[in-house]
Short mmCIF file of C-alpha atoms in Angstrom, two decimals:
data_model
loop_
_atom_site.label_atom_id
_atom_site.label_comp_id
_atom_site.label_asym_id
_atom_site.label_seq_id
_atom_site.Cartn_x
_atom_site.Cartn_y
_atom_site.Cartn_z
CA MET A 14 43.61 18.98 60.63
CA GLN A 15 39.90 19.34 59.99
CA THR A 16 37.58 16.50 60.88
CA GLU A 17 34.38 15.72 59.02
CA ASP A 18 31.30 16.89 60.83
CA PRO A 19 29.24 13.76 61.72
CA ARG A 20 26.08 15.78 61.08
CA GLN A 21 27.16 16.44 57.49
CA LYS A 22 27.82 12.74 56.95
CA THR A 23 24.45 11.87 58.43
CA GLY A 24 22.76 14.44 56.18
CA TRP A 25 24.50 13.07 53.11
CA LEU A 26 23.40 9.52 53.97
CA LYS A 27 19.84 10.76 54.39
CA HIS A 28 19.92 12.23 50.89
CA VAL A 29 21.24 8.97 49.45
CA ARG A 30 18.59 6.93 51.24
CA PHE A 31 15.90 9.34 50.13
CA ALA A 32 17.06 9.15 46.50
CA ALA A 33 17.15 5.35 46.63
CA ALA A 34 13.69 5.22 48.16
CA LEU A 35 12.38 7.65 45.56
CA ALA A 36 13.85 5.57 42.73
CA ALA A 37 12.24 2.45 44.17
CA LEU A 38 8.89 4.22 44.46
CA ILE A 39 9.15 5.43 40.87
CA GLY A 40 9.95 1.90 39.75
CA VAL A 41 6.98 0.47 41.61
CA ALA A 42 4.78 3.24 40.23
CA ILE A 43 5.89 2.58 36.66
CA CYS A 44 5.28 -1.14 37.00
CA GLY A 45 1.96 -0.44 38.66
CA LEU A 46 0.89 1.97 35.95
CA TRP A 47 1.86 -0.61 33.33
CA GLN A 48 -0.90 -2.87 34.71
CA LEU A 49 -3.33 -0.15 35.78
CA GLY A 50 -5.15 0.16 32.47
CA ASP A 51 -5.90 -3.54 32.04
CA ARG A 52 -4.82 -6.01 34.71
CA ARG A 53 -5.65 -9.07 32.60
CA SER A 54 -2.85 -11.22 31.23
CA ALA A 55 -1.75 -10.85 27.62
CA ASP A 56 -3.23 -14.27 26.80
CA ALA A 57 -6.59 -13.31 28.32
CA ARG A 58 -6.68 -10.03 26.40
CA LEU A 59 -5.78 -11.85 23.17
CA ALA A 60 -8.52 -14.43 23.75
CA ASP A 61 -11.10 -11.65 24.10
CA ILE A 62 -9.89 -9.93 20.91
CA GLU A 63 -9.90 -13.15 18.89
CA ALA A 64 -13.39 -14.01 20.16
CA THR A 65 -14.71 -10.83 18.52
CA ARG A 66 -12.87 -11.67 15.27
CA ASN A 67 -14.00 -15.29 15.04
CA VAL A 68 -15.76 -16.42 11.83
CA PRO A 69 -16.58 -19.91 10.49
CA ASP A 70 -13.83 -21.50 8.39
CA VAL A 71 -16.05 -21.57 5.30
CA GLN A 72 -16.21 -17.76 5.44
CA ASP A 73 -12.52 -17.22 6.21
CA ALA A 74 -10.27 -16.35 3.25
CA ALA A 75 -7.20 -16.91 5.46
CA ILE A 76 -7.79 -20.67 5.12
CA ILE A 77 -7.21 -20.39 1.34
CA TYR A 78 -4.17 -18.14 1.73
CA ARG A 79 -2.61 -20.59 4.20
CA GLU A 80 -3.02 -23.42 1.68
CA LEU A 81 -0.94 -21.35 -0.74
CA PHE A 82 1.60 -20.47 1.98
CA ARG A 83 2.27 -24.22 2.35
CA ASP A 84 2.78 -24.68 -1.42
CA THR A 85 6.48 -24.30 -2.25
CA ARG A 86 5.71 -23.61 -5.92
CA ALA A 87 3.36 -20.80 -4.96
CA THR A 88 5.86 -19.26 -2.54
CA SER A 89 8.82 -19.27 -4.93
CA LEU A 90 7.46 -17.29 -7.89
CA SER A 91 10.29 -14.78 -7.73
CA ASP A 92 12.79 -17.60 -8.31
CA SER A 93 11.11 -18.71 -11.54
CA ARG A 94 10.02 -15.35 -12.93
CA PRO A 95 10.80 -14.94 -16.66
CA GLU A 96 13.99 -13.13 -17.62
CA SER A 97 11.90 -11.12 -20.07
CA LEU A 98 10.68 -9.07 -17.07
CA ASN A 99 14.09 -7.53 -16.43
CA GLY A 100 14.45 -3.75 -16.25
CA SER A 101 11.66 -1.42 -17.32
CA VAL A 102 9.70 -4.28 -18.93
CA PHE A 103 8.50 -5.32 -15.46
CA ASN A 104 6.44 -2.13 -14.97
CA GLN A 105 5.26 -2.16 -18.58
CA ARG A 106 3.76 -5.62 -18.16
CA LEU A 107 2.38 -4.70 -14.74
CA TYR A 108 0.59 -1.51 -15.83
CA GLU A 109 0.10 -1.75 -19.61
CA PRO A 110 -1.81 -4.21 -21.85
CA TRP A 111 0.35 -6.80 -23.62
CA ARG A 112 -0.43 -9.67 -25.98
CA SER A 113 0.87 -13.21 -25.56
CA GLU A 114 2.90 -13.07 -28.78
CA GLU A 115 4.75 -10.00 -27.42
CA ASP A 116 6.02 -11.97 -24.43
CA PRO A 117 5.47 -15.72 -24.91
CA GLU A 118 7.73 -16.53 -21.94
CA LEU A 119 5.54 -14.52 -19.56
CA ALA A 120 2.38 -16.00 -21.12
CA ARG A 121 3.70 -19.51 -20.37
CA PHE A 122 4.62 -18.43 -16.83
CA ILE A 123 1.06 -17.24 -16.19
CA LYS A 124 -0.44 -20.41 -17.65
CA LYS A 125 1.81 -22.57 -15.46
CA HIS A 126 0.67 -20.72 -12.33
CA ARG A 127 -2.98 -20.33 -13.27
CA TYR A 128 -3.96 -22.45 -10.28
CA ILE A 129 -2.60 -19.73 -7.95
CA ILE A 130 -4.78 -17.13 -9.65
CA ASP A 131 -7.80 -19.44 -9.33
CA LYS A 132 -7.13 -19.88 -5.60
CA LEU A 133 -6.79 -16.12 -5.13
CA LEU A 134 -10.06 -15.54 -7.00
CA ASP A 135 -11.72 -18.06 -4.66
CA ALA A 136 -10.36 -16.12 -1.68
CA SER A 137 -11.59 -12.83 -3.16
CA ALA A 138 -15.14 -14.18 -3.17
CA LEU A 139 -15.02 -14.17 0.66
CA HIS A 140 -15.37 -10.93 2.58
CA GLU A 141 -13.84 -12.06 5.87
CA CYS A 142 -10.19 -12.92 6.51
CA ARG A 143 -8.77 -13.77 9.92
CA PHE A 144 -5.02 -14.11 9.98
CA PRO A 145 -4.36 -14.80 13.69
CA LEU A 146 -2.86 -12.47 16.24
CA THR A 147 -0.29 -13.79 18.71
CA THR A 148 1.44 -12.97 22.00
CA ASP A 149 4.64 -14.66 20.81
CA ILE A 150 7.01 -11.81 20.00
CA THR A 151 9.04 -14.08 17.68
CA ALA A 152 5.99 -15.10 15.61
CA VAL A 153 4.15 -11.80 15.06
CA LEU A 154 5.33 -11.44 11.45
CA SER A 155 5.41 -15.14 10.56
CA GLU A 156 1.64 -15.66 10.40
CA VAL A 157 1.48 -14.00 6.95
CA ASP A 158 3.87 -14.64 4.05
CA TYR A 159 4.08 -11.03 2.88
CA ALA A 160 6.71 -11.68 0.20
CA SER A 161 4.57 -14.35 -1.47
CA MET A 162 1.45 -12.18 -1.37
CA ARG A 163 3.36 -9.41 -3.16
CA GLN A 164 4.49 -11.89 -5.83
CA TRP A 165 0.90 -13.09 -6.28
CA ALA A 166 -0.17 -9.47 -6.70
CA PHE A 167 2.37 -9.07 -9.52
CA LEU A 168 1.10 -12.29 -11.11
CA LEU A 169 -2.48 -10.97 -11.02
CA GLY A 170 -1.36 -7.64 -12.51
CA PHE A 171 0.53 -9.29 -15.39
CA ALA A 172 -2.38 -11.61 -16.16
CA ALA A 173 -5.00 -8.84 -16.03
CA ASN A 174 -3.11 -6.75 -18.58
CA ASN A 175 -2.85 -9.75 -20.88
CA ASP A 176 -6.63 -10.16 -20.52
CA VAL A 177 -7.19 -6.51 -21.46
CA ALA A 178 -5.04 -6.73 -24.59
CA GLU A 179 -6.83 -9.88 -25.72
CA ARG A 180 -10.29 -8.44 -24.91
CA ARG A 181 -11.11 -10.64 -21.91
CA LEU A 182 -12.34 -7.65 -19.94
CA ASP A 183 -14.49 -9.62 -17.49
CA ASP A 184 -11.44 -11.69 -16.54
CA ALA A 185 -9.29 -8.57 -16.15
CA THR A 186 -11.89 -6.90 -13.95
CA ALA A 187 -12.08 -9.99 -11.72
CA LYS A 188 -8.29 -9.90 -11.21
CA TRP A 189 -8.27 -6.18 -10.40
CA ARG A 190 -11.04 -6.79 -7.90
CA CYS A 191 -8.95 -9.61 -6.44
CA LEU A 192 -6.05 -7.18 -5.85
CA LEU A 193 -8.33 -4.80 -3.97
CA GLN A 194 -9.81 -7.65 -1.94
CA MET A 195 -6.35 -8.93 -0.97
CA GLY A 196 -5.65 -5.54 0.56
CA HIS A 197 -9.02 -5.54 2.32
CA HIS A 198 -8.24 -9.00 3.73
CA LEU A 199 -4.84 -7.95 5.08
CA ARG A 200 -6.26 -4.90 6.83
CA GLN A 201 -8.56 -7.11 8.89
CA ARG A 202 -5.55 -8.02 11.07
CA PRO A 203 -4.47 -5.03 13.19
CA VAL A 204 -0.74 -5.26 12.47
CA LEU A 205 1.14 -2.29 11.01
CA LEU A 206 3.00 -4.30 8.36
CA ASP A 207 -0.25 -5.90 7.17
CA PHE A 208 -1.60 -2.41 6.44
CA ILE A 209 1.56 -1.34 4.59
CA VAL A 210 1.60 -4.47 2.39
CA ALA A 211 -2.15 -4.06 1.79
CA ASP A 212 -1.54 -0.54 0.47
CA GLY A 213 1.14 -1.76 -1.92
CA ILE A 214 -1.07 -4.52 -3.31
CA GLN A 215 -4.11 -2.27 -3.71
CA THR A 216 -2.02 0.41 -5.39
CA ILE A 217 -1.23 -2.00 -8.25
CA GLY A 218 -4.94 -2.54 -8.86
CA LEU A 219 -5.93 1.10 -8.36
CA LYS A 220 -3.35 2.52 -10.75
CA ARG A 221 -4.39 0.07 -13.44
CA LEU A 222 -8.10 0.74 -12.90
CA ILE A 223 -7.49 4.49 -13.10
CA HIS A 224 -5.65 4.05 -16.41
CA PHE A 225 -8.43 1.79 -17.71
CA VAL A 226 -11.16 4.32 -16.90
CA ALA A 227 -9.27 7.48 -17.91
CA ALA A 228 -7.49 6.36 -21.08
CA GLU A 229 -9.39 3.36 -22.42
CA GLU A 230 -13.03 2.83 -23.36
CA PRO A 231 -14.90 1.12 -20.51
CA THR A 232 -18.61 0.53 -20.94
CA GLU A 233 -21.19 1.63 -18.38
CA ALA A 234 -21.36 -2.00 -17.25
CA ASP A 235 -17.57 -1.92 -16.68
CA LEU A 236 -17.89 1.26 -14.61
CA LYS A 237 -20.63 -0.25 -12.46
CA ARG A 238 -18.54 -3.37 -11.83
CA ILE A 239 -15.64 -1.18 -10.72
CA GLU A 240 -17.87 0.85 -8.41
CA ALA A 241 -19.02 -2.39 -6.76
CA MET A 242 -15.47 -3.45 -5.89
CA PRO A 243 -14.47 -3.76 -2.19
CA LEU A 244 -12.75 -0.43 -1.76
CA SER A 245 -13.29 1.84 1.23
CA THR A 246 -12.94 5.58 0.72
CA ALA A 247 -13.78 6.47 4.34
CA ASP A 248 -11.08 7.50 6.80
CA ALA A 249 -10.81 4.86 9.55
CA TRP A 250 -7.14 5.42 10.40
CA THR A 251 -7.71 6.57 14.00
CA GLU A 252 -9.71 3.44 14.84
CA ASN A 253 -7.29 1.21 12.94
CA LEU A 254 -4.26 2.67 14.72
CA ARG A 255 -5.90 2.17 18.12
CA ASP A 256 -6.44 -1.52 17.33
CA ILE A 257 -2.91 -1.86 15.94
CA ARG A 258 -1.40 -0.42 19.12
CA THR A 259 -3.50 -2.72 21.29
CA ALA A 260 -2.37 -5.81 19.36
CA ASP A 261 1.20 -4.53 19.23
CA ASP A 262 1.36 -4.28 23.04
CA LEU A 263 0.37 -7.91 23.64
CA PRO A 264 3.70 -9.63 22.79
CA VAL A 265 5.61 -7.05 24.87
CA GLN A 266 3.23 -7.54 27.80
CA LYS A 267 3.57 -11.32 27.51
CA MET A 268 7.35 -11.02 27.62
CA MET A 269 7.34 -8.63 30.58
CA GLU A 270 4.91 -10.78 32.58
CA GLN A 271 7.76 -13.21 33.10
CA TRP A 272 10.08 -10.54 34.50
CA SER A 273 10.57 -9.03 37.92
CA PRO A 274 9.81 -5.31 38.48
CA THR A 275 13.56 -4.63 38.34
CA GLU A 276 13.90 -6.39 34.98
CA ARG A 277 10.98 -4.38 33.61
CA LEU A 278 12.67 -1.16 34.66
CA LYS A 279 15.92 -2.27 33.05
CA TYR A 280 14.10 -3.11 29.81
CA ARG A 281 12.53 0.35 29.59
CA PHE A 282 15.81 2.06 30.51
CA TYR A 283 17.91 0.20 27.94
CA ALA A 284 15.21 0.52 25.26
CA TYR A 285 15.22 4.27 25.85
CA ARG A 286 19.02 4.48 25.68
CA PHE A 287 19.17 2.34 22.52
CA ASN A 288 16.45 4.36 20.83
CA LYS A 289 18.22 7.62 21.63
CA ALA A 290 21.60 6.31 20.44
CA THR A 291 20.18 5.02 17.13
CA GLY A 292 18.19 8.13 16.28
CA GLY A 293 14.78 6.60 16.98
CA LEU A 294 15.24 3.13 15.49
CA LEU A 295 12.67 1.80 17.96
CA ASN A 296 10.44 4.85 17.69
CA LYS A 297 6.94 3.59 16.97
CA SER A 298 5.71 6.99 15.87
CA THR A 299 8.11 6.97 12.89
CA SER A 300 6.72 3.66 11.62
CA GLU A 301 3.17 4.80 12.31
CA ASP A 302 3.71 8.04 10.39
CA LYS A 303 5.01 6.13 7.37
CA ALA A 304 2.10 3.71 7.55
CA ALA A 305 -0.35 6.61 7.81
CA GLN A 306 1.15 8.26 4.72
CA SER A 307 0.85 4.98 2.80
CA TYR A 308 -2.75 4.55 4.00
CA PHE A 309 -3.84 8.03 2.94
CA ARG A 310 -2.04 7.84 -0.41
CA THR A 311 -3.93 4.65 -1.17
CA MET A 312 -7.15 6.35 -0.11
CA ALA A 313 -6.33 9.28 -2.41
CA LEU A 314 -6.08 6.83 -5.32
CA ALA A 315 -9.38 5.21 -4.29
CA ARG A 316 -11.19 8.54 -4.11
CA GLY A 317 -9.48 9.61 -7.32
CA LEU A 318 -10.80 6.51 -9.07
CA ARG A 319 -14.36 7.43 -8.03
CA ILE A 320 -13.84 10.96 -9.32
CA ILE A 321 -12.47 9.71 -12.65
CA ILE A 322 -15.47 7.41 -13.10
CA ALA A 323 -17.71 10.49 -12.72
CA LEU A 324 -15.51 12.42 -15.16
CA LYS A 325 -15.72 9.57 -17.68
CA ARG A 326 -19.51 9.51 -17.49
CA HIS A 327 -19.59 13.27 -18.05
CA ARG A 328 -17.35 12.91 -21.10
CA THR A 329 -19.51 10.10 -22.50
CA GLU A 330 -22.67 12.17 -22.04
CA ILE A 331 -21.41 15.65 -23.02
CA GLY A 332 -18.58 14.73 -25.40
CA HIS A 333 -15.68 16.35 -23.53
CA TRP A 334 -14.01 16.34 -20.14
CA PRO A 335 -15.49 18.85 -17.67
CA GLU A 336 -13.77 22.18 -17.06
CA GLY A 337 -13.84 21.70 -13.29
CA LEU A 338 -14.77 19.16 -10.63
CA ASN A 339 -17.81 21.27 -9.72
CA GLU A 340 -19.48 19.86 -12.86
CA VAL A 341 -19.48 16.33 -11.38
CA ALA A 342 -19.69 17.21 -7.67
CA THR A 343 -23.40 16.46 -7.37
CA SER A 344 -22.85 12.86 -8.51
CA LEU A 345 -20.28 12.16 -5.77
CA PRO A 346 -20.58 11.83 -1.98
CA GLU A 347 -18.99 14.66 0.02
CA PRO A 348 -15.81 12.87 1.26
CA ILE A 349 -14.80 11.72 -2.25
CA LEU A 350 -13.79 15.22 -3.38
CA THR A 351 -11.65 15.80 -0.26
CA ASP A 352 -7.94 15.04 -0.57
CA PRO A 353 -7.22 12.74 2.42
CA LEU A 354 -3.55 13.76 2.48
CA ASN A 355 -4.32 17.36 3.46
CA GLU A 356 -8.12 17.70 3.84
CA GLY A 357 -8.17 20.16 0.95
CA PRO A 358 -9.37 19.81 -2.66
CA PHE A 359 -7.74 17.66 -5.32
CA ILE A 360 -6.10 19.51 -8.20
CA TYR A 361 -7.96 18.98 -11.48
CA ARG A 362 -6.61 20.57 -14.64
CA ARG A 363 -7.71 20.28 -18.25
CA THR A 364 -4.95 19.60 -20.76
CA ASN A 365 -5.00 19.20 -24.53
CA GLY A 366 -7.85 16.72 -24.99
CA ALA A 367 -7.26 15.17 -21.56
CA PHE A 368 -6.91 16.11 -17.87
CA GLU A 369 -4.66 15.80 -14.82
CA LEU A 370 -5.77 14.88 -11.31
CA TYR A 371 -3.47 14.85 -8.29
CA SER A 372 -3.02 15.57 -4.59
CA THR A 373 -0.79 18.40 -3.41
CA GLY A 374 0.37 16.17 -0.55
CA ALA A 375 0.76 17.06 3.10
CA ASN A 376 2.45 20.42 2.37
CA LYS A 377 -0.56 21.62 0.29
CA ILE A 378 1.81 23.19 -2.28
CA ASP A 379 0.89 22.66 -5.93
CA GLU A 380 4.06 21.31 -7.55
CA GLN A 381 2.39 20.44 -10.87
CA GLY A 382 1.73 16.82 -9.96
CA ARG A 383 5.38 15.82 -9.75
CA GLY A 384 5.91 12.88 -7.41
CA GLU A 385 8.62 11.94 -4.92
CA SER A 386 10.97 10.76 -7.67
CA GLU A 387 11.11 14.39 -8.84
CA GLY A 388 11.61 15.83 -5.36
CA SER A 389 7.98 16.83 -4.89
CA ASP A 390 5.36 16.19 -2.21
CA ASP A 391 2.55 15.87 -4.79
CA TRP A 392 0.83 12.49 -5.22
CA PRO A 393 -0.30 11.88 -8.83
CA ILE A 394 -3.70 10.25 -9.34
CA TRP A 395 -3.82 10.55 -13.13
CA ILE A 396 -1.18 12.29 -15.23
CA PRO A 397 -1.49 11.28 -18.91
CA PRO A 398 1.69 9.55 -20.10
CA ALA A 399 3.83 11.54 -22.52
CA PRO A 400 3.49 10.48 -26.18
CA ALA A 401 6.07 7.90 -27.19
CA PRO A 402 8.81 9.22 -29.52
CA PRO A 403 8.77 8.02 -33.13
CA SER A 404 10.01 4.45 -33.33
CA ARG A 405 13.13 3.43 -35.24
CA ASN A 406 12.20 -0.24 -35.39
CA GLY A 407 9.83 -0.06 -38.32
CA GLN A 408 6.64 0.26 -36.30
CA ASP A 409 5.96 3.96 -36.97
CA PRO A 410 3.78 4.34 -40.12
CA ILE A 411 5.13 7.79 -41.11
CA MET A 412 8.72 6.59 -40.89
CA ASN A 413 7.82 3.49 -42.87
CA GLU A 414 6.28 5.61 -45.64
CA LEU A 415 9.31 7.94 -45.84
CA LYS A 416 11.67 4.98 -46.00
CA ALA A 417 9.58 3.40 -48.76
CA ILE A 418 9.78 6.59 -50.84
CA TYR A 419 13.28 7.90 -50.13
CA GLY A 420 15.16 4.97 -48.60
CA GLU A 421 16.95 4.60 -45.25
CA ARG A 422 19.70 7.13 -46.07
CA TYR A 423 17.19 9.99 -46.27
CA ILE A 424 15.90 9.20 -42.79
CA THR A 425 19.26 8.87 -41.05
CA ARG A 426 21.64 11.40 -42.64
CA PRO A 427 22.41 14.56 -40.60
CA ARG A 428 20.68 17.82 -41.53
CA ALA A 429 22.83 20.95 -41.49
CA ASP A 430 20.02 23.01 -43.01
CA ALA A 431 16.43 22.70 -41.88
CA ASN A 432 15.31 23.51 -45.45
CA ALA A 433 17.53 20.90 -47.07
CA PRO A 434 15.65 18.42 -49.29
#
């Protein structure tokens, strides 16, 4: 019978002790490194950040927004929205002019909530907005009522298009400016979701402004008012992301300050295991990549709007759209003509009496301006809408004339022969 060599047992125990000691050292090192960059508490770091953001209440648009957040009528617009907005009508009212007699229910809805629009216009007159940051991990997303702000953006969009149809262009312009300012206000708080919601709100205003400039007849005064709107076309994403990450770390640091080194290690271990098992559910880089795409798409619309203003001025002066962007390049600052999604040029193409303008997206492949809904990476800035088909409801003048001459049967009967009378 063989007996175990005591030296082997001793050697094995040494390895175990060494591994345990190494694990402990790694744990201490990790916890030490966690505090190495900035040994201040989360609350102290937050106080320093908020001190640099501080503005007087009279200059702070967040005060006005918070008044609306406390108003149950203002925060329940989606519950009382008119049934007339069901289906495709919603986008029509949001992006196309409409008269009150076309949708009296929506007109009454806007009138009833006019006070919300007035409050938002008051907020848009202020440049600064300081929604607070927090170290409370349960309250990070409760400082801003994102859902209500989106509903207010829809309300502004509906009302602005009613203004356009009824020739209240100054009022419409003020509401579009308000949409852009709401986005600017949200981006003053370094929180990823604030940036994403800001992009969505500004996109409503930008798309409508682009349509107004490209397809309608703005005056030079209108164009100058649009150019003066609070819309940044400069790339500040690197700086913004740095601030977002700093603010994002504070609630986690606050939580971990109350834990022992062992509990901190466990947190990181289980977070890693959970993230791996769920395919990156907790992966910050995924959320940051999506936010970056949203940010640069909004910037592409903003730069595109500036380009289209220059194109419109060229058309007004010369009588036709330019053949290429080089014809308006001298009237635009250098960054405006650069596609922020890929650092290349925008695609500009003349069409029959009009033009197309779009980004080729991150893949830099020209897919004819087709967007995500068509399986493309392109990001349309301005693609003229297709002509509406002839109407069957009596609104098309040619159809009306044919019916008056030949009667309804002539219009509706099948044609076996293209030359049949």
